[in-house]
Short mmCIF file of C-alpha atoms in Angstrom, two decimals:
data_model
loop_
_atom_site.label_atom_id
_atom_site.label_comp_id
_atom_site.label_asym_id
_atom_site.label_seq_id
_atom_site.Cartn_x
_atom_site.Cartn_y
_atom_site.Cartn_z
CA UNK A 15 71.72 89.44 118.70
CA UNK A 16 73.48 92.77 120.20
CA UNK A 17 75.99 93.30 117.22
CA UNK A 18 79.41 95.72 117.46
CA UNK A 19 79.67 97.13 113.51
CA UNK A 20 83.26 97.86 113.06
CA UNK A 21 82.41 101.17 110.78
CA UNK A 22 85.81 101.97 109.05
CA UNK A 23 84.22 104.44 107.15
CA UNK A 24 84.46 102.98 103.67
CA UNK A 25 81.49 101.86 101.71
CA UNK A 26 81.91 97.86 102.85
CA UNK A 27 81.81 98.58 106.74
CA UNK A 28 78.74 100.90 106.31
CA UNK A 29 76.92 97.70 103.91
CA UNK A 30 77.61 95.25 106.04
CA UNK A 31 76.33 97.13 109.51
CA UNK A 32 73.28 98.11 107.06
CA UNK A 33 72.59 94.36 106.43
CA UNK A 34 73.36 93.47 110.26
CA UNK A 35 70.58 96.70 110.93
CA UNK A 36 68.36 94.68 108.03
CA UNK A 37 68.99 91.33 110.00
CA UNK A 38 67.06 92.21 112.81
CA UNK A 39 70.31 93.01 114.85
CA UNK A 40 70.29 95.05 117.42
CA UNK A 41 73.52 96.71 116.02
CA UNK A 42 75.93 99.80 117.53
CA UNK A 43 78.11 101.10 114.99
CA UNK A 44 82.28 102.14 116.04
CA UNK A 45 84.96 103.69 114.55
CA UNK A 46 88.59 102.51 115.42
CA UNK A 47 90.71 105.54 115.46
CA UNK A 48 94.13 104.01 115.45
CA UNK A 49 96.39 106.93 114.15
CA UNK A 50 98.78 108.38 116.68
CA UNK A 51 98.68 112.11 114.37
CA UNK A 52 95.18 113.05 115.55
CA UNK A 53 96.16 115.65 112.07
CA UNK A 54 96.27 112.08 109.02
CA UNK A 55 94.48 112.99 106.51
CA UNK A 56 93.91 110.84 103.55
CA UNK A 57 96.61 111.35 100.40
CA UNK A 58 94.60 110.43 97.46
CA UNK A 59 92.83 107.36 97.94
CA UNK A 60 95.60 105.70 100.01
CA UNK A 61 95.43 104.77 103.74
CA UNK A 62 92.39 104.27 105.98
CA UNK A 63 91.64 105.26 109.50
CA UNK A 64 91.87 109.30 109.09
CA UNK A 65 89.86 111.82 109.88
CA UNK A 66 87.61 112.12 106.66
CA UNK A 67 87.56 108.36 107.41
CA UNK A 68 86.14 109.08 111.12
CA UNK A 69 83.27 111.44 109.47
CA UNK A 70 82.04 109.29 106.46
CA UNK A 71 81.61 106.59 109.53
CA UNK A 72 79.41 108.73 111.66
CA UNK A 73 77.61 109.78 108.60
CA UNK A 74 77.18 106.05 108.08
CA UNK A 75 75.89 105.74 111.32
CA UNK A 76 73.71 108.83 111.09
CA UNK A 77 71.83 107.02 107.72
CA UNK A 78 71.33 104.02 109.24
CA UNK A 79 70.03 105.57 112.59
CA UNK A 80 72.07 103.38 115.07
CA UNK A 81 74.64 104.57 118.17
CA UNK A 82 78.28 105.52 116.88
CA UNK A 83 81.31 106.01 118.62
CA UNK A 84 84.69 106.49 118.56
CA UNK A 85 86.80 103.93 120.22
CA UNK A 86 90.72 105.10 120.56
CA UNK A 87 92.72 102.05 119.78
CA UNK A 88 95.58 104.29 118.64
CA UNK A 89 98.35 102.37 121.77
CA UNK A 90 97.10 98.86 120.63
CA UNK A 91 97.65 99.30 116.80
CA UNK A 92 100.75 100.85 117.94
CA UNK A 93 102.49 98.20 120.15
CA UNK A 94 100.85 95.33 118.05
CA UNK A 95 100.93 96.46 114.06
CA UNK A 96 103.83 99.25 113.95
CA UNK A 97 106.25 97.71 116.35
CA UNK A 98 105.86 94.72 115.34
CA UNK A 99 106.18 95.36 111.57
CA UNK A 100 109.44 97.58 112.17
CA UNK A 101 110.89 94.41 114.29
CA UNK A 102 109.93 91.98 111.55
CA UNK A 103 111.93 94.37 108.67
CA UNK A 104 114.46 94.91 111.40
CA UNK A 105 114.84 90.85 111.51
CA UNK A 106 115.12 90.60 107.82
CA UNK A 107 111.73 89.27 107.66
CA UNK A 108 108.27 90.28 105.43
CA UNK A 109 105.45 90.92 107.36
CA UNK A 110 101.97 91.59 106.82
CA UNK A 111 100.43 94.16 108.52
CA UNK A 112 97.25 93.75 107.75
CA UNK A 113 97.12 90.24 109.22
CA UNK A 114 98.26 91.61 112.76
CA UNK A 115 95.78 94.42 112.41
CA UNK A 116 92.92 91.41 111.71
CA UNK A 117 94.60 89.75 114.53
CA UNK A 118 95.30 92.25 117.05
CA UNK A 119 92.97 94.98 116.07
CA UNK A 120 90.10 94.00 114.50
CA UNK A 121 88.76 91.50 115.80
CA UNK A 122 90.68 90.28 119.14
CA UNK A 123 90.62 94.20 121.05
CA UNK A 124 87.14 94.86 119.28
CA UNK A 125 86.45 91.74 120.53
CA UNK A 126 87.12 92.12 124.07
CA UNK A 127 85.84 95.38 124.41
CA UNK A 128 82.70 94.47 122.63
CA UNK A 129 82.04 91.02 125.10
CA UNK A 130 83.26 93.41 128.41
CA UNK A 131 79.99 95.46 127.23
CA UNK A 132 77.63 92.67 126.52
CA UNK A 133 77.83 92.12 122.68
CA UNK A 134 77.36 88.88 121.25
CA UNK A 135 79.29 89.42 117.78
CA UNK A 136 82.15 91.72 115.50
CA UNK A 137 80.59 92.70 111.98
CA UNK A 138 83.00 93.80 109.48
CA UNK A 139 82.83 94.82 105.69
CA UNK A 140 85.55 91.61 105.16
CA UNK A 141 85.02 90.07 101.74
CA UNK A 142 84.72 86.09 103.32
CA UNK A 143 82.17 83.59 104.09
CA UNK A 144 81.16 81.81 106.96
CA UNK A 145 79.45 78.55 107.03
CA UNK A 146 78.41 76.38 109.20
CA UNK A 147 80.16 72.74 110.14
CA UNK A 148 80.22 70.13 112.49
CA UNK A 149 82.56 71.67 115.03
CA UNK A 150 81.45 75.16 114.55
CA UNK A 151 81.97 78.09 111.53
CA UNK A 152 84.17 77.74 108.90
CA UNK A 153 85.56 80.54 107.21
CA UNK A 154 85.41 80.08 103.37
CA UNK A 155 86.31 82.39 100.11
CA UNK A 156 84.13 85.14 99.20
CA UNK A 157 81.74 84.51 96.19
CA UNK A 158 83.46 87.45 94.53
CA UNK A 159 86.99 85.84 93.84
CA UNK A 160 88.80 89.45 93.37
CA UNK A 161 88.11 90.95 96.62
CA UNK A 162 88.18 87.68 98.47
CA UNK A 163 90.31 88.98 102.28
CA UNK A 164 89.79 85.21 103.47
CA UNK A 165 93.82 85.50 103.76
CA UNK A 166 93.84 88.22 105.84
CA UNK A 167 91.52 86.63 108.14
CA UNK A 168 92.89 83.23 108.98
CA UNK A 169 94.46 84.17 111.98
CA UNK A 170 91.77 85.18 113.88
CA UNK A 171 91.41 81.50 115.30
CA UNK A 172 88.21 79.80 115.85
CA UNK A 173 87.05 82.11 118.80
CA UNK A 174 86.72 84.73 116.29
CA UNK A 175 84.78 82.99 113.82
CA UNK A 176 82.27 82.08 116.43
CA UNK A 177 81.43 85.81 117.47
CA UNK A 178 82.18 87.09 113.77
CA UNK A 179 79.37 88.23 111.02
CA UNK A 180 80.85 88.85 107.11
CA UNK A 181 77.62 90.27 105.32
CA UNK A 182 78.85 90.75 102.43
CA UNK A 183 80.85 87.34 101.93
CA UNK A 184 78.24 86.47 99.13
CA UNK A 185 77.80 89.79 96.91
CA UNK A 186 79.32 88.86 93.61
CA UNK A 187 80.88 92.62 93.08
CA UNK A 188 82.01 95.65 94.36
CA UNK A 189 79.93 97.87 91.86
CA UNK A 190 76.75 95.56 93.53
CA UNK A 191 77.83 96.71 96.99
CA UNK A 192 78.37 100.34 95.90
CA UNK A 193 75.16 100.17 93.87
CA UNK A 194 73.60 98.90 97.26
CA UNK A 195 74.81 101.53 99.36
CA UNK A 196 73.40 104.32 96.71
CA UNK A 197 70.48 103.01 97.03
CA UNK A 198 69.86 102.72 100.81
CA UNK A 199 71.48 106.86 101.03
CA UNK A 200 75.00 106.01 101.96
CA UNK A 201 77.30 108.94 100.53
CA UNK A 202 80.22 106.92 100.69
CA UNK A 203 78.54 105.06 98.08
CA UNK A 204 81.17 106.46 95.55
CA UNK A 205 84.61 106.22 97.92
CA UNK A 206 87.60 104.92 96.74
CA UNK A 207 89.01 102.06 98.21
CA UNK A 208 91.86 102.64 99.94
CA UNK A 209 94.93 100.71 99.41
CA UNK A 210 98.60 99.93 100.81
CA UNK A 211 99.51 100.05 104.62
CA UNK A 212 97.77 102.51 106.43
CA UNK A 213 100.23 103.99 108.52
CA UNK A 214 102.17 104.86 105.72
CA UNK A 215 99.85 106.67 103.45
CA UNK A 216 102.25 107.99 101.14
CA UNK A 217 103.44 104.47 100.13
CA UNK A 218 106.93 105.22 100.68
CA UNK A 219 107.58 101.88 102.93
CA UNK A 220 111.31 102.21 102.63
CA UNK A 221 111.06 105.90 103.96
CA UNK A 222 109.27 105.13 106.45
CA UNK A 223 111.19 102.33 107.65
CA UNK A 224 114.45 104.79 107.50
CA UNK A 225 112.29 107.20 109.19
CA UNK A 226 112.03 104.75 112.53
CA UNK A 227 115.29 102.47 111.99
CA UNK A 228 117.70 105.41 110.87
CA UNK A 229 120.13 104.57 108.24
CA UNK A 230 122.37 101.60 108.75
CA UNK A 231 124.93 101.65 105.39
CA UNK A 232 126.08 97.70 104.79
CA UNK A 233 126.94 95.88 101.61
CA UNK A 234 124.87 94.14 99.26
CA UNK A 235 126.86 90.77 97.61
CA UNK A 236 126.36 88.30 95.09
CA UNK A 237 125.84 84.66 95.28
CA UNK A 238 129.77 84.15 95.09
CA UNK A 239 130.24 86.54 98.03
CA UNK A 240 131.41 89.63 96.20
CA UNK A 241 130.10 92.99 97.11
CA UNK A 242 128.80 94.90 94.29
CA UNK A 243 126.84 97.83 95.55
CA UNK A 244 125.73 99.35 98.78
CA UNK A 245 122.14 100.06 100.95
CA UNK A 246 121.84 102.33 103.00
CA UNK A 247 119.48 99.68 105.28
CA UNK A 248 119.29 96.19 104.78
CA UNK A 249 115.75 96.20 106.55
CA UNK A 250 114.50 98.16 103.62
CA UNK A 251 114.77 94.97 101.43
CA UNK A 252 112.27 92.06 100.14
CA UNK A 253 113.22 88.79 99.23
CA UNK A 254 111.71 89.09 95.26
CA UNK A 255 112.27 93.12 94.66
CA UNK A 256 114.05 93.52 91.62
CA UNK A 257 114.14 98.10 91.46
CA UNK A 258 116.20 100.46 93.74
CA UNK A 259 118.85 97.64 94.35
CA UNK A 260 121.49 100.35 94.41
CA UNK A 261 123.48 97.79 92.29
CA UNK A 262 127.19 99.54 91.44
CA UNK A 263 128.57 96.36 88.92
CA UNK A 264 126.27 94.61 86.00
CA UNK A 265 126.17 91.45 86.08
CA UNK A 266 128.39 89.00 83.65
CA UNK A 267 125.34 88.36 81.16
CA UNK A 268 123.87 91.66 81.75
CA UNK A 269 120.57 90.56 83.15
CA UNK A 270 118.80 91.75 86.32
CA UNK A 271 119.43 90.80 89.94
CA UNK A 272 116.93 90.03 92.71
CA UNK A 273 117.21 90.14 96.69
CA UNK A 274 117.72 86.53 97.28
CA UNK A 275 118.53 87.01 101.19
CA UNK A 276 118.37 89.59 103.52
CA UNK A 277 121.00 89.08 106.18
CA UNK A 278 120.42 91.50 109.67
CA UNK A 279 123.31 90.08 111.58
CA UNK A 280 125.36 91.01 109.04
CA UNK A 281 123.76 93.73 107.80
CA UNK A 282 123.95 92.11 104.15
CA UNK A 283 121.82 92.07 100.95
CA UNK A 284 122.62 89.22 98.75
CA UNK A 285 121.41 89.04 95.10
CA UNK A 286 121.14 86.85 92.30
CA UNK A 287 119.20 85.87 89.08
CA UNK A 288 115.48 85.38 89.04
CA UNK A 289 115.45 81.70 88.66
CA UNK A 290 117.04 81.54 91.85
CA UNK A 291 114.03 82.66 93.97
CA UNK A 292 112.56 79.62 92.90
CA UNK A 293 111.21 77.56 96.17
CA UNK A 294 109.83 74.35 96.52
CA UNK A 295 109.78 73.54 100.75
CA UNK A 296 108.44 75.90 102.96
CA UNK A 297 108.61 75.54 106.81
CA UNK A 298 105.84 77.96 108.52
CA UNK A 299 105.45 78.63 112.43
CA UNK A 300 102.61 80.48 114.65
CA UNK A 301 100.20 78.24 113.13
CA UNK A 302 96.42 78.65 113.62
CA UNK A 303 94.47 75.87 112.76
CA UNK A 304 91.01 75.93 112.30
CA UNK A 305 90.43 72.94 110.79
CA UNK A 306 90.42 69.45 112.52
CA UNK A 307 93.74 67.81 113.07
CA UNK A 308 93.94 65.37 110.45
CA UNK A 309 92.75 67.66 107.61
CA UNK A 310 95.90 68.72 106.36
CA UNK A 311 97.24 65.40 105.39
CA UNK A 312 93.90 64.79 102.90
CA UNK A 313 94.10 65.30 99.57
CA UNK A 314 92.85 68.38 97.62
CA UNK A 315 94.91 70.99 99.66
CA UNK A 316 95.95 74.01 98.19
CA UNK A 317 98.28 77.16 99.73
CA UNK A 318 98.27 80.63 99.58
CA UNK A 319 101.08 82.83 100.29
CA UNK A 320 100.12 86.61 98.97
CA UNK A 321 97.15 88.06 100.18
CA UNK A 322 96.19 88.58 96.16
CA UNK A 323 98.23 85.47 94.98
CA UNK A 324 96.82 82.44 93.44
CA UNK A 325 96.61 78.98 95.24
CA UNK A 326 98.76 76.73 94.75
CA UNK A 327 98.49 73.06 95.04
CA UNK A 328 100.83 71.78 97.49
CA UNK A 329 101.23 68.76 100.47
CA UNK A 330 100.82 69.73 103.90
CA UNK A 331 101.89 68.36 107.22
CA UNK A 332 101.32 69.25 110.35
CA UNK A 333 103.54 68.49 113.48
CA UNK A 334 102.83 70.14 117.26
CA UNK A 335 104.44 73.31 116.21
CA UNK A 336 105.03 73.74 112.42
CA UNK A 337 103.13 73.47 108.85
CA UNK A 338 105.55 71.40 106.36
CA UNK A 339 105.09 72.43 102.44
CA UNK A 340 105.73 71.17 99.72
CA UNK A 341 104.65 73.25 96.75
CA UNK A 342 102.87 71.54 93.59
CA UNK A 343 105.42 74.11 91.42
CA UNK A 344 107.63 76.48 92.05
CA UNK A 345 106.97 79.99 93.36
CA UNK A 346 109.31 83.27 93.21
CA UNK A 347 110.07 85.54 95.81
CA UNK A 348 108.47 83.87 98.98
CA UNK A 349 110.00 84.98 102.36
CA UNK A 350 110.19 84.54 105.94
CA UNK A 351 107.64 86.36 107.93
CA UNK A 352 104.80 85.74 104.91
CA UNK A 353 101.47 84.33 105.78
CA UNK A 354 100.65 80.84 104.51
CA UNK A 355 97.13 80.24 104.20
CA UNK A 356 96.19 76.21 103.76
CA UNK A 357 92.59 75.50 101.87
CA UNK A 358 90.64 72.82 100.70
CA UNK A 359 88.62 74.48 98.10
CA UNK A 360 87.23 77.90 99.23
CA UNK A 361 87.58 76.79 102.78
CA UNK A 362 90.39 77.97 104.91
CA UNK A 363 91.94 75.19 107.27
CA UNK A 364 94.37 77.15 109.14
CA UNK A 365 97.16 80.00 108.67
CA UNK A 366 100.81 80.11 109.67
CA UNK A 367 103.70 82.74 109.43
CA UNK A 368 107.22 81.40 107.02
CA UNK A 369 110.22 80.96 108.73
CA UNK A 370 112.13 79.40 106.28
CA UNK A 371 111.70 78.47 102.72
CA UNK A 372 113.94 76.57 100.79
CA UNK A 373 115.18 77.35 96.69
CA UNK A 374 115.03 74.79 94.92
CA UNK A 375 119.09 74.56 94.46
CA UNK A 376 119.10 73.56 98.12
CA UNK A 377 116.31 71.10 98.65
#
């Protein structure tokens, strides 16, 4: 099979195109550049897709003795994963860029590109599983629980899964993949991984979102309505965060105050006590199912709704254009524009992004 490695230029991209190579694959190896600063360099261990990044995958490459190139998706990621996560703060919403990325990015332009040149299949260094089923792959959990990115991937719909290779969905560590890639002569054997979003590789989200928005000064209120403090964007604000509330009056029993609603008509942050973030109903959108149709009325169903959060059993139903939840217990801080991933066991039935979610005072 004529296989396109997606070579990020971390130590999971360059194991998995090594086991593709090891498969019998006939395998090219290519590097996504999708910076817009042709200058990003890596700060710390933070961000991917930089130039060191671009290097330590043609090293990759270079080991493994397969063609490399460079592939300049730099418009795409822009258009599909930075606009669209500065419209989703803009709309008071949460979103996830790393699901577009997997959507957009990753897999549907690699995708097309690759098929446009004759390739039969995507390999990525994605911690997931795919298995086969009676209507085609299922995506599944990784064996190793910690790293599992099966969230992240649920979007790519079941076109994806049918021209996508995981290789290392059943390692059962990261030190066994790095201990792998010592021993087949990969230097980036030893790499950190790299962590938060990419395009903001200081970590400084609510810089970067005053950066592109400018500063819009509004008030932030109470639950009775009252405006105690002020923010100098309301975009810059989750539904959960608790620090840099800019809060100006304590509250009557002295304890802390959470964003409970961010408001972009009115340009309003309301806040309140922890309990109140409780929700029990969530309505999600956008769904991808990958499932068959009756599968999310069976029993056995669990959700997801962080892409490191803990399942959660819950009741499902599915109507022609939305995913109806109702959560086994409460959770905290859940917000429109989160993912919502729907299992049964380790296998994911289908995705879908939260538009609303209900506390539990109103449901």
């Amino acid at each position: 099979m004529k296989v396109l490695a997606a070579l990020s230029g971390g130590v999971d991209s360059a194991v998995a195109a090594a086991r593709a190579v090891e498969a019998g694959h006939d395998v090219v190896g290519v590097h996504m550049a999708l910076s817009k600063s042709r200058a990003q360099h890596r700060t710390g261990s933070r961000g991917c897709c930089s130039i060191e990044d671009a290097s330590d995958a043609q090293r990759a490459a270079a080991t493994l003795s397969i063609p490399y190139y460079v592939w300049d998706l730099s418009d795409d990621f822009e258009e599909r994963v930075v606009a669209d996560f500065l419209a989703e703060y803009e709309a008071g919403r949460t979103p996830n860029p790393c699901v577009r990325c997997n959507e957009h990015i990753k897999f549907a332009a690699l995708l097309e590109r690759g098929r446009a040149l004759g390739f039969d299949a995507v390999c990525t260094g994605h911690y997931a599983a795919l298995r086969p089923g009676n209507d085609g792959p299922e995506l599944h959990r990784a064996r190793d629980r910690a790293k599992d990115q099966s969230y992240v991937l649920a979007v790519m719909g079941r076109e994806g899964l049918e021209r996508a290779l995981f290789p290392l969905g059943d390692v059962g560590s990261k030190d066994e993949v790095r201990a792998e890639a010592k021993a087949r002569g990969l230097r980036v054997s030893a790499k950190p991984d790299s962590f938060d979003i990419c395009f903001v590789a200081d970590g400084d989200t609510s810089g970067f979102l005053r950066s592109r928005l400018g500063e819009r000064p509004g008030a932030i209120l109470d639950m009775d309505g009252a405006e105690i403090g002020e923010h100098r964007g309301a975009y810059a604000y989750t539904v959960g965060q608790r620090r840099g509330l800019g809060l100006t009056v304590p509250a009557p029993d002295g304890r802390p105050r959470y964003v409970l609603e961010v408001d972009p008509a009115a340009n309003t942050v309301r806040v309140g006590p922890k309990e109140a973030l409780s929700v029990r109903r969530i309505v999600a959108d956008d769904v991808v199912w990958l499932a068959n149709d009756d599968d999310a009325a069976a029993p056995g169903v669990s959700v997801q709704v962080r892409a490191h959060g803990r399942a959660i059993d819950a009741r499902v139903e599915r109507d022609s254009t939305c995913l109806h939840v109702e959560l086994g217990e409460p959770l905290r801080g859940i917000a429109p524009g989160q993912s919502i991933v729907v299992y049964r066991g380790t296998r994911v039935l289908g995705q879908a992004t939260i538009a609303r979610a209900h506390r539990e005072e109103n449901a």
